[in-house]
mmCIF file of C-alpha atoms in Angstrom:
data_model
loop_
_atom_site.group_PDB
_atom_site.id
_atom_site.type_symbol
_atom_site.label_atom_id
_atom_site.label_comp_id
_atom_site.label_asym_id
_atom_site.label_seq_id
_atom_site.Cartn_x
_atom_site.Cartn_y
_atom_site.Cartn_z
ATOM 1 C CA MET A 1 -0.139 -0.160 -0.182
ATOM 2 C CA ARG A 2 2.487 2.740 0.879
ATOM 3 C CA LYS A 3 4.600 1.717 -1.936
ATOM 4 C CA THR A 4 1.997 2.046 -4.198
ATOM 5 C CA THR A 5 1.431 5.354 -2.944
ATOM 6 C CA PHE A 6 4.988 6.473 -2.540
ATOM 7 C CA LEU A 7 5.411 5.063 -6.535
ATOM 8 C CA THR A 8 1.770 7.795 -7.540
ATOM 9 C CA LEU A 9 3.774 10.828 -5.902
ATOM 10 C CA VAL A 10 6.935 9.567 -7.690
ATOM 11 C CA VAL A 11 5.249 9.107 -11.112
ATOM 12 C CA ILE A 12 2.420 12.374 -10.574
ATOM 13 C CA MET A 13 5.623 14.920 -9.464
ATOM 14 C CA LEU A 14 7.772 14.029 -12.763
ATOM 15 C CA LEU A 15 4.461 14.284 -14.769
ATOM 16 C CA ARG A 16 4.298 17.754 -13.229
ATOM 17 C CA ALA A 17 8.426 18.764 -13.387
ATOM 18 C CA GLY A 18 8.381 17.587 -17.648
ATOM 19 C CA THR A 19 5.475 20.094 -17.762
ATOM 20 C CA SER A 20 5.857 22.829 -16.006
ATOM 21 C CA ALA A 21 10.043 23.652 -16.536
ATOM 22 C CA GLN A 22 8.875 25.827 -19.126
ATOM 23 C CA THR A 23 11.575 28.816 -19.859
ATOM 24 C CA PRO A 24 11.230 31.654 -22.400
ATOM 25 C CA GLY A 25 13.268 30.217 -24.885
ATOM 26 C CA ARG A 26 10.577 27.117 -24.729
ATOM 27 C CA GLU A 27 9.722 25.537 -28.105
ATOM 28 C CA PHE A 28 6.166 25.524 -28.657
ATOM 29 C CA VAL A 29 6.980 24.474 -32.429
ATOM 30 C CA THR A 30 9.086 21.563 -33.394
ATOM 31 C CA VAL A 31 10.450 20.458 -36.556
ATOM 32 C CA ASP A 32 10.437 16.512 -37.708
ATOM 33 C CA PRO A 33 13.677 15.583 -39.488
ATOM 34 C CA VAL A 34 13.146 15.885 -43.413
ATOM 35 C CA ASP A 35 13.897 12.573 -45.097
ATOM 36 C CA PRO A 36 16.977 13.016 -48.186
ATOM 37 C CA VAL A 37 15.497 13.631 -51.115
ATOM 38 C CA THR A 38 17.091 12.043 -54.172
ATOM 39 C CA VAL A 39 16.422 14.231 -57.692
ATOM 40 C CA ARG A 40 17.461 12.758 -61.149
ATOM 41 C CA MET A 41 18.876 15.049 -63.204
ATOM 42 C CA GLY A 42 16.122 17.194 -65.598
ATOM 43 C CA SER A 43 13.637 15.663 -63.351
ATOM 44 C CA SER A 44 12.038 17.538 -59.348
ATOM 45 C CA ALA A 45 11.551 15.517 -56.464
ATOM 46 C CA PRO A 46 8.930 16.073 -53.534
ATOM 47 C CA MET A 47 10.217 16.914 -49.518
ATOM 48 C CA GLN A 48 8.231 17.937 -46.763
ATOM 49 C CA ILE A 49 8.627 19.307 -43.818
ATOM 50 C CA THR A 50 6.075 18.428 -40.686
ATOM 51 C CA LEU A 51 5.268 21.117 -38.301
ATOM 52 C CA HIS A 52 4.711 19.696 -34.168
ATOM 53 C CA VAL A 53 2.755 23.184 -33.179
ATOM 54 C CA GLN A 54 2.719 21.810 -29.139
ATOM 55 C CA PRO A 55 -0.569 21.649 -27.605
ATOM 56 C CA GLY A 56 -2.286 24.315 -25.871
ATOM 57 C CA TYR A 57 -0.980 26.729 -28.609
ATOM 58 C CA HIS A 58 -1.560 27.783 -32.225
ATOM 59 C CA ILE A 59 0.408 29.537 -34.519
ATOM 60 C CA ASN A 60 -0.559 31.916 -38.065
ATOM 61 C CA SER A 61 -0.910 30.456 -40.622
ATOM 62 C CA ASN A 62 0.762 31.198 -43.752
ATOM 63 C CA LYS A 63 -1.957 33.761 -44.483
ATOM 64 C CA PRO A 64 -3.074 35.276 -41.827
ATOM 65 C CA LEU A 65 -5.888 37.225 -42.107
ATOM 66 C CA THR A 66 -4.541 40.224 -40.860
ATOM 67 C CA GLU A 67 -0.758 42.607 -42.006
ATOM 68 C CA GLU A 68 0.137 43.134 -38.535
ATOM 69 C CA LEU A 69 0.293 39.053 -38.021
ATOM 70 C CA ILE A 70 3.045 37.722 -37.958
ATOM 71 C CA PRO A 71 2.911 34.455 -41.339
ATOM 72 C CA THR A 72 4.397 31.116 -40.422
ATOM 73 C CA GLN A 73 7.095 30.739 -43.098
ATOM 74 C CA ILE A 74 10.188 28.530 -44.318
ATOM 75 C CA HIS A 75 12.618 30.588 -45.607
ATOM 76 C CA PHE A 76 15.165 27.967 -47.906
ATOM 77 C CA THR A 77 19.270 28.549 -49.089
ATOM 78 C CA PRO A 78 19.231 25.924 -51.345
ATOM 79 C CA PRO A 79 23.430 25.377 -52.581
ATOM 80 C CA GLU A 80 23.752 26.981 -56.429
ATOM 81 C CA ASP A 81 23.637 23.305 -57.616
ATOM 82 C CA LEU A 82 19.120 23.669 -56.709
ATOM 83 C CA VAL A 83 15.797 25.388 -56.872
ATOM 84 C CA ILE A 84 13.537 24.590 -54.043
ATOM 85 C CA ALA A 85 9.628 25.832 -56.384
ATOM 86 C CA LYS A 86 6.352 25.241 -55.594
ATOM 87 C CA VAL A 87 6.605 26.118 -51.447
ATOM 88 C CA GLN A 88 2.787 24.923 -50.870
ATOM 89 C CA TYR A 89 1.528 25.817 -47.145
ATOM 90 C CA PRO A 90 -1.820 24.110 -46.358
ATOM 91 C CA ALA A 91 -4.901 26.477 -45.420
ATOM 92 C CA GLY A 92 -5.027 28.194 -42.814
ATOM 93 C CA VAL A 93 -8.151 26.662 -39.645
ATOM 94 C CA LEU A 94 -10.131 30.326 -38.440
ATOM 95 C CA THR A 95 -10.631 30.001 -35.133
ATOM 96 C CA SER A 96 -12.023 32.112 -33.171
ATOM 97 C CA PHE A 97 -10.073 32.323 -29.382
ATOM 98 C CA PRO A 98 -11.038 33.106 -25.773
ATOM 99 C CA PHE A 99 -9.373 36.728 -25.739
ATOM 100 C CA ASP A 100 -11.856 37.799 -28.507
ATOM 101 C CA PRO A 101 -14.785 35.217 -29.934
ATOM 102 C CA THR A 102 -16.040 37.443 -32.544
ATOM 103 C CA THR A 103 -12.488 37.767 -34.576
ATOM 104 C CA LYS A 104 -11.666 34.508 -36.700
ATOM 105 C CA LEU A 105 -8.000 33.974 -37.229
ATOM 106 C CA SER A 106 -6.399 31.999 -39.830
ATOM 107 C CA VAL A 107 -3.862 29.261 -37.497
ATOM 108 C CA TYR A 108 -2.077 26.386 -37.510
ATOM 109 C CA SER A 109 -2.521 24.110 -34.547
ATOM 110 C CA GLY A 110 -0.983 20.281 -34.145
ATOM 111 C CA ASN A 111 0.817 19.008 -37.145
ATOM 112 C CA VAL A 112 1.232 20.927 -40.011
ATOM 113 C CA THR A 113 2.840 20.119 -43.626
ATOM 114 C CA VAL A 114 4.524 22.056 -45.593
ATOM 115 C CA LYS A 115 5.290 20.710 -49.333
ATOM 116 C CA ALA A 116 7.919 22.109 -52.150
ATOM 117 C CA ALA A 117 9.796 20.554 -55.537
ATOM 118 C CA VAL A 118 13.112 20.623 -55.031
ATOM 119 C CA LEU A 119 14.340 20.534 -58.703
ATOM 120 C CA PRO A 120 18.409 20.104 -59.486
ATOM 121 C CA ALA A 121 19.606 23.379 -61.494
ATOM 122 C CA PRO A 122 20.497 23.092 -65.193
ATOM 123 C CA LYS A 123 24.070 23.090 -64.751
ATOM 124 C CA ALA A 124 23.588 21.095 -62.012
ATOM 125 C CA GLY A 125 26.106 17.960 -61.247
ATOM 126 C CA ALA A 126 26.140 15.037 -59.080
ATOM 127 C CA GLY A 127 26.873 14.149 -56.068
ATOM 128 C CA THR A 128 25.135 14.642 -52.086
ATOM 129 C CA TYR A 129 24.058 18.110 -50.850
ATOM 130 C CA THR A 130 22.373 19.803 -48.439
ATOM 131 C CA VAL A 131 19.077 22.207 -48.095
ATOM 132 C CA HIS A 132 19.725 24.712 -44.976
ATOM 133 C CA ALA A 133 15.847 26.173 -44.005
ATOM 134 C CA GLU A 134 14.465 27.961 -41.438
ATOM 135 C CA VAL A 135 11.149 28.137 -40.119
ATOM 136 C CA LYS A 136 9.698 30.934 -38.601
ATOM 137 C CA TYR A 137 6.318 30.970 -37.154
ATOM 138 C CA GLN A 138 4.609 33.158 -33.752
ATOM 139 C CA ALA A 139 3.014 31.203 -31.523
ATOM 140 C CA CYS A 140 0.307 32.384 -28.702
ATOM 141 C CA ASP A 141 -2.188 30.435 -26.033
ATOM 142 C CA ASN A 142 -5.662 31.506 -25.014
ATOM 143 C CA ASN A 143 -4.110 34.562 -23.499
ATOM 144 C CA ALA A 144 -0.826 35.485 -24.564
ATOM 145 C CA CYS A 145 1.199 35.292 -27.384
ATOM 146 C CA TYR A 146 5.146 34.586 -27.161
ATOM 147 C CA PRO A 147 8.073 36.328 -29.690
ATOM 148 C CA PRO A 148 8.630 35.030 -32.688
ATOM 149 C CA LYS A 149 10.689 31.888 -33.140
ATOM 150 C CA ARG A 150 13.451 30.836 -36.275
ATOM 151 C CA VAL A 151 14.033 26.708 -36.583
ATOM 152 C CA PRO A 152 16.927 25.290 -37.708
ATOM 153 C CA VAL A 153 15.982 23.043 -41.339
ATOM 154 C CA ALA A 154 18.880 21.040 -43.247
ATOM 155 C CA PHE A 155 18.555 17.903 -45.215
ATOM 156 C CA ASP A 156 20.414 16.700 -47.657
ATOM 157 C CA VAL A 157 19.473 15.954 -52.369
ATOM 158 C CA LYS A 158 20.852 13.153 -54.049
ATOM 159 C CA ILE A 159 21.354 14.684 -57.568
ATOM 160 C CA THR A 160 21.582 11.526 -59.756
ATOM 161 C CA SER A 161 22.732 11.332 -63.560
ATOM 162 C CA SER A 162 19.142 11.169 -66.101
ATOM 163 C CA SER A 163 19.979 7.711 -66.327
ATOM 164 C CA SER A 164 20.471 6.214 -63.046
ATOM 165 C CA LYS A 165 17.154 4.839 -60.857
ATOM 166 C CA LEU A 166 15.538 6.398 -57.757
ATOM 167 C CA PRO A 167 13.207 4.482 -55.388
ATOM 168 C CA LYS A 168 9.996 5.067 -55.526
ATOM 169 C CA ALA A 169 8.678 7.961 -54.104
ATOM 170 C CA LYS A 170 5.706 8.173 -51.022
ATOM 171 C CA PRO A 171 2.698 8.699 -52.455
ATOM 172 C CA THR A 172 1.550 13.048 -51.538
ATOM 173 C CA ARG A 173 -1.007 14.503 -51.823
ATOM 174 C CA THR A 174 -1.482 17.755 -52.585
ATOM 175 C CA SER A 175 -2.490 21.416 -50.731
ATOM 176 C CA PRO A 176 -4.586 23.929 -52.262
ATOM 177 C CA HIS A 177 -2.048 26.905 -51.785
ATOM 178 C CA ILE A 178 1.170 27.234 -53.969
ATOM 179 C CA HIS A 179 3.595 29.106 -53.601
ATOM 180 C CA ASN A 180 6.291 30.149 -56.217
ATOM 181 C CA MET B 1 -1.538 -5.468 -5.412
ATOM 182 C CA ASN B 2 -5.786 -4.627 -4.398
ATOM 183 C CA ARG B 3 -7.865 -3.819 -8.016
ATOM 184 C CA ASN B 4 -8.949 -0.528 -6.535
ATOM 185 C CA LEU B 5 -5.886 0.218 -4.681
ATOM 186 C CA LEU B 6 -4.987 -0.099 -8.991
ATOM 187 C CA PHE B 7 -7.742 1.602 -10.571
ATOM 188 C CA PHE B 8 -7.182 4.660 -8.156
ATOM 189 C CA THR B 9 -3.919 5.298 -9.062
ATOM 190 C CA VAL B 10 -4.470 4.239 -12.930
ATOM 191 C CA ALA B 11 -7.425 7.328 -12.994
ATOM 192 C CA LEU B 12 -4.842 9.660 -10.194
ATOM 193 C CA LEU B 13 -2.640 9.822 -13.554
ATOM 194 C CA LEU B 14 -4.895 9.746 -15.777
ATOM 195 C CA CYS B 15 -6.434 13.076 -14.099
ATOM 196 C CA VAL B 16 -2.944 14.116 -13.816
ATOM 197 C CA ALA B 17 -2.414 13.879 -17.372
ATOM 198 C CA ALA B 18 -5.477 16.024 -18.965
ATOM 199 C CA SER B 19 -4.920 18.108 -16.401
ATOM 200 C CA GLU B 20 -1.583 19.034 -17.255
ATOM 201 C CA LYS B 21 -2.932 19.271 -21.553
ATOM 202 C CA LEU B 22 -6.253 20.570 -20.452
ATOM 203 C CA TRP B 23 -4.123 23.680 -19.085
ATOM 204 C CA PRO B 24 -1.987 25.720 -21.283
ATOM 205 C CA ARG B 25 1.070 26.384 -19.673
ATOM 206 C CA GLY B 26 2.324 29.618 -18.249
ATOM 207 C CA LEU B 27 -0.329 32.223 -17.790
ATOM 208 C CA GLN B 28 -2.732 30.419 -16.157
ATOM 209 C CA ASP B 29 -1.839 29.850 -12.776
ATOM 210 C CA ALA B 30 -3.971 31.886 -10.168
ATOM 211 C CA ASN B 31 -2.866 34.475 -10.039
ATOM 212 C CA HIS B 32 -1.666 35.248 -13.412
ATOM 213 C CA THR B 33 2.189 36.539 -12.228
ATOM 214 C CA SER B 34 5.189 35.434 -13.786
ATOM 215 C CA SER B 35 8.000 33.580 -13.239
ATOM 216 C CA SER B 36 10.534 36.413 -14.667
ATOM 217 C CA GLY B 37 11.445 39.606 -14.133
ATOM 218 C CA PRO B 38 11.369 41.493 -11.221
ATOM 219 C CA GLU B 39 10.437 39.775 -8.196
ATOM 220 C CA LYS B 40 7.771 41.829 -6.304
ATOM 221 C CA GLY B 41 9.350 44.505 -4.015
ATOM 222 C CA ALA B 42 11.937 44.763 -5.642
ATOM 223 C CA THR B 43 13.071 48.033 -7.447
ATOM 224 C CA ALA B 44 12.001 48.410 -11.427
ATOM 225 C CA PRO B 45 14.979 48.354 -13.117
ATOM 226 C CA ASP B 46 15.140 51.882 -14.261
ATOM 227 C CA PHE B 47 15.510 52.196 -18.316
ATOM 228 C CA THR B 48 15.779 55.489 -20.792
ATOM 229 C CA LEU B 49 14.743 54.674 -23.810
ATOM 230 C CA LYS B 50 12.209 56.517 -27.734
ATOM 231 C CA VAL B 51 9.191 57.673 -27.656
ATOM 232 C CA VAL B 52 7.349 56.670 -30.213
ATOM 233 C CA ASP B 53 6.480 59.348 -32.825
ATOM 234 C CA GLY B 54 8.426 61.852 -30.044
ATOM 235 C CA LYS B 55 10.519 63.272 -32.324
ATOM 236 C CA GLY B 56 12.935 61.685 -31.189
ATOM 237 C CA GLN B 57 12.265 62.501 -27.404
ATOM 238 C CA THR B 58 12.970 59.822 -24.894
ATOM 239 C CA MET B 59 10.980 59.383 -21.455
ATOM 240 C CA GLN B 60 13.598 57.480 -18.165
ATOM 241 C CA LEU B 61 10.881 55.711 -15.905
ATOM 242 C CA SER B 62 12.764 57.099 -12.891
ATOM 243 C CA SER B 63 11.302 60.399 -14.108
ATOM 244 C CA LEU B 64 8.025 59.571 -12.863
ATOM 245 C CA GLN B 65 9.375 58.178 -9.311
ATOM 246 C CA GLY B 66 6.150 59.658 -6.844
ATOM 247 C CA LYS B 67 3.532 58.285 -9.453
ATOM 248 C CA ALA B 68 2.457 54.508 -9.684
ATOM 249 C CA VAL B 69 3.740 53.336 -13.570
ATOM 250 C CA LEU B 70 2.040 50.323 -15.267
ATOM 251 C CA VAL B 71 4.464 49.503 -18.178
ATOM 252 C CA ASN B 72 3.042 47.600 -20.360
ATOM 253 C CA PHE B 73 4.921 45.529 -22.631
ATOM 254 C CA TRP B 74 3.264 44.670 -25.959
ATOM 255 C CA ALA B 75 3.666 44.464 -29.833
ATOM 256 C CA THR B 76 1.295 45.120 -33.115
ATOM 257 C CA TRP B 77 0.984 41.255 -33.698
ATOM 258 C CA CYS B 78 -0.273 40.555 -30.732
ATOM 259 C CA GLU B 79 -3.652 39.882 -30.679
ATOM 260 C CA PRO B 80 -4.864 39.694 -26.690
ATOM 261 C CA CYS B 81 -2.136 43.266 -26.455
ATOM 262 C CA LYS B 82 -5.067 44.661 -28.827
ATOM 263 C CA ILE B 83 -8.062 43.628 -26.719
ATOM 264 C CA GLU B 84 -6.294 44.902 -23.447
ATOM 265 C CA MET B 85 -4.737 48.747 -24.232
ATOM 266 C CA PRO B 86 -8.551 49.907 -25.070
ATOM 267 C CA TRP B 87 -9.018 49.325 -21.764
ATOM 268 C CA LEU B 88 -5.220 50.545 -20.041
ATOM 269 C CA ALA B 89 -6.478 54.145 -22.054
ATOM 270 C CA GLU B 90 -10.195 54.286 -19.839
ATOM 271 C CA LEU B 91 -8.109 53.165 -17.087
ATOM 272 C CA GLN B 92 -5.262 55.405 -17.422
ATOM 273 C CA LYS B 93 -7.985 57.998 -18.024
ATOM 274 C CA LYS B 94 -9.992 57.092 -14.825
ATOM 275 C CA TYR B 95 -6.502 56.556 -12.459
ATOM 276 C CA GLY B 96 -4.269 59.278 -14.185
ATOM 277 C CA PRO B 97 -5.884 62.215 -11.846
ATOM 278 C CA GLU B 98 -4.665 60.035 -8.416
ATOM 279 C CA GLY B 99 -0.752 60.187 -9.768
ATOM 280 C CA LEU B 100 -1.517 57.045 -12.512
ATOM 281 C CA GLN B 101 0.733 56.617 -15.478
ATOM 282 C CA ILE B 102 1.276 54.276 -17.853
ATOM 283 C CA ILE B 103 4.014 53.154 -20.318
ATOM 284 C CA GLY B 104 3.757 51.248 -23.064
ATOM 285 C CA VAL B 105 6.725 49.230 -24.201
ATOM 286 C CA ALA B 106 5.991 48.789 -28.044
ATOM 287 C CA VAL B 107 8.335 45.189 -28.187
ATOM 288 C CA ASP B 108 8.490 45.454 -31.999
ATOM 289 C CA ASP B 109 10.323 45.666 -35.067
ATOM 290 C CA SER B 110 7.577 46.843 -37.423
ATOM 291 C CA GLY B 111 8.559 50.846 -37.417
ATOM 292 C CA GLU B 112 7.648 53.295 -35.558
ATOM 293 C CA LYS B 113 5.154 54.155 -38.419
ATOM 294 C CA ASN B 114 3.146 51.049 -37.822
ATOM 295 C CA ILE B 115 3.299 51.207 -33.561
ATOM 296 C CA SER B 116 2.001 54.760 -33.758
ATOM 297 C CA GLY B 117 -0.868 54.017 -36.299
ATOM 298 C CA PHE B 118 -1.473 50.645 -34.033
ATOM 299 C CA ALA B 119 -1.740 52.753 -31.017
ATOM 300 C CA ARG B 120 -3.499 55.252 -31.868
ATOM 301 C CA LYS B 121 -6.211 53.232 -33.748
ATOM 302 C CA LEU B 122 -6.499 51.152 -30.378
ATOM 303 C CA GLY B 123 -7.280 54.558 -28.460
ATOM 304 C CA VAL B 124 -3.954 54.882 -26.763
ATOM 305 C CA ASN B 125 -3.464 58.099 -24.593
ATOM 306 C CA TYR B 126 -0.259 57.322 -22.420
ATOM 307 C CA PRO B 127 3.211 57.645 -23.889
ATOM 308 C CA VAL B 128 4.696 54.457 -25.844
ATOM 309 C CA LEU B 129 7.966 53.869 -26.074
ATOM 310 C CA GLN B 130 10.580 51.722 -28.546
ATOM 311 C CA GLY B 131 11.242 48.748 -26.714
ATOM 312 C CA THR B 132 14.839 46.875 -26.623
ATOM 313 C CA GLU B 133 16.495 43.883 -26.186
ATOM 314 C CA LYS B 134 18.732 44.795 -23.642
ATOM 315 C CA VAL B 135 14.803 46.789 -21.543
ATOM 316 C CA ALA B 136 13.718 43.708 -21.897
ATOM 317 C CA ASP B 137 15.665 41.643 -20.493
ATOM 318 C CA MET B 138 16.175 44.027 -17.466
ATOM 319 C CA TYR B 139 12.712 42.511 -17.890
ATOM 320 C CA GLY B 140 13.036 39.332 -17.989
ATOM 321 C CA GLY B 141 13.171 38.765 -21.458
ATOM 322 C CA VAL B 142 9.445 39.501 -21.380
ATOM 323 C CA GLU B 143 8.490 35.730 -22.073
ATOM 324 C CA GLY B 144 5.046 36.599 -23.686
ATOM 325 C CA LEU B 145 2.616 39.004 -24.373
ATOM 326 C CA PRO B 146 1.089 40.928 -22.820
ATOM 327 C CA MET B 147 3.101 41.557 -20.068
ATOM 328 C CA SER B 148 2.833 44.199 -17.043
ATOM 329 C CA PHE B 149 4.286 45.497 -14.952
ATOM 330 C CA PHE B 150 3.477 47.616 -11.834
ATOM 331 C CA ILE B 151 5.204 50.031 -10.236
ATOM 332 C CA ASP B 152 4.213 52.004 -7.234
ATOM 333 C CA ARG B 153 4.751 55.465 -5.709
ATOM 334 C CA SER B 154 8.301 54.361 -4.678
ATOM 335 C CA GLY B 155 8.923 53.166 -7.615
ATOM 336 C CA LYS B 156 8.428 48.982 -6.458
ATOM 337 C CA VAL B 157 7.022 46.157 -7.903
ATOM 338 C CA SER B 158 3.718 45.972 -7.287
ATOM 339 C CA ASP B 159 2.324 43.454 -9.144
ATOM 340 C CA LYS B 160 3.184 41.561 -12.858
ATOM 341 C CA ILE B 161 0.318 39.624 -15.618
ATOM 342 C CA LEU B 162 1.198 37.885 -17.801
ATOM 343 C CA GLY B 163 -1.147 37.215 -20.450
ATOM 344 C CA LEU B 164 -4.546 38.037 -21.137
ATOM 345 C CA VAL B 165 -6.520 38.822 -17.799
ATOM 346 C CA SER B 166 -9.944 40.558 -17.031
ATOM 347 C CA GLU B 167 -10.220 44.795 -16.703
ATOM 348 C CA SER B 168 -10.984 44.315 -12.874
ATOM 349 C CA VAL B 169 -7.041 42.324 -12.234
ATOM 350 C CA ILE B 170 -5.812 44.865 -13.831
ATOM 351 C CA GLU B 171 -7.660 47.860 -11.782
ATOM 352 C CA ASP B 172 -7.060 46.036 -8.709
ATOM 353 C CA ALA B 173 -3.391 45.598 -9.052
ATOM 354 C CA ILE B 174 -3.869 49.759 -10.320
ATOM 355 C CA LYS B 175 -5.495 50.384 -7.136
ATOM 356 C CA LYS B 176 -2.247 48.771 -4.998
ATOM 357 C CA SER B 177 0.030 50.631 -7.124
ATOM 358 C CA LEU B 178 -1.736 53.307 -6.017
ATOM 359 C CA GLU B 179 -2.116 53.120 -2.146
ATOM 360 C CA GLN B 180 1.968 52.985 -1.235
ATOM 361 C CA LYS B 181 2.804 56.675 -1.128
ATOM 362 C CA GLY B 182 6.176 57.048 -2.267
ATOM 363 C CA ASP B 183 8.505 59.865 -2.159
ATOM 364 C CA THR B 184 6.534 62.671 -4.114
ATOM 365 C CA LYS B 185 9.714 65.783 -3.863
ATOM 366 C CA THR B 186 10.825 63.426 -6.777
ATOM 367 C CA ALA B 187 10.804 64.528 -10.692
ATOM 368 C CA ALA B 188 8.039 62.868 -11.247
ATOM 369 C CA GLY B 189 5.830 63.459 -14.790
ATOM 370 C CA LYS B 190 9.222 65.775 -16.053
#
């Protein structure tokens, strides 16, 4: 009996410690590691970046409804041999929050997948390249907003010659918003 | 192990987990207080900041000693701030004659024009200053917005509130900061 009570208390304390250790530098969004991409010269390959918005928080969509709000954006910095095109952000969900039930905001919460296409530049050579990117977001909860944050992301792209065989690509869904 | 005890333990753990999930972090504690920044009772860190649209004019916090001061950190990208700022304008009007001075500190890099236009649109009737990282750090890094520090007439922090709370909670904190008698011989409102 005592042992069980003790164990229960330990588990409760651990649970609370894990969730209450919120520091000013906390992350409201985590980004999954990006799968490496293989693309043939003269062709393109899909890639995607998945963000996870922590429960209880939301971030602005890529198209917030007022210009003051900071959109969620991914800025790619590819090497000269690669081009990142057709960046597709999901549509935001129109939501009202307790701080202003009369106004709807276009936001993301939960999992957010941003898709893009990777293309070798016309003069690119075969090889493996690293693309650096940065996810910019600004999070809020039901009472407060938190300063904008940037999360660095990197992924490898292998360019193969046009005659080589590619691994089978994963099927992808299309998204309504396309930004070049 | 007793089955009832096992059931009780599992139910308790589920309740704890659910409460953590449903209770957004950081703000909704009973006092709406923040763990960062100067503690209650501590002297408010002094700063001098540029007045937005003030034609190069600056304002020093310590020049307001003898008044109760509400330092409200905000930004144009903060939706809850938009709700709170008209309340602050009302409270400035109501308690200004009693010695309250509200100061808005914009933690925002959208430019002076946008900041002043935004504040004007919300009916702000108190000075808005352009915040800096240094001042934000002096006040605990301003972990979220809106964030308000209530400073009594003697220059000490009497309350701090992170996030949007009701107007009456803000008003109570203002009344508390006004109650403290300070040295009114200082250069208040210079």
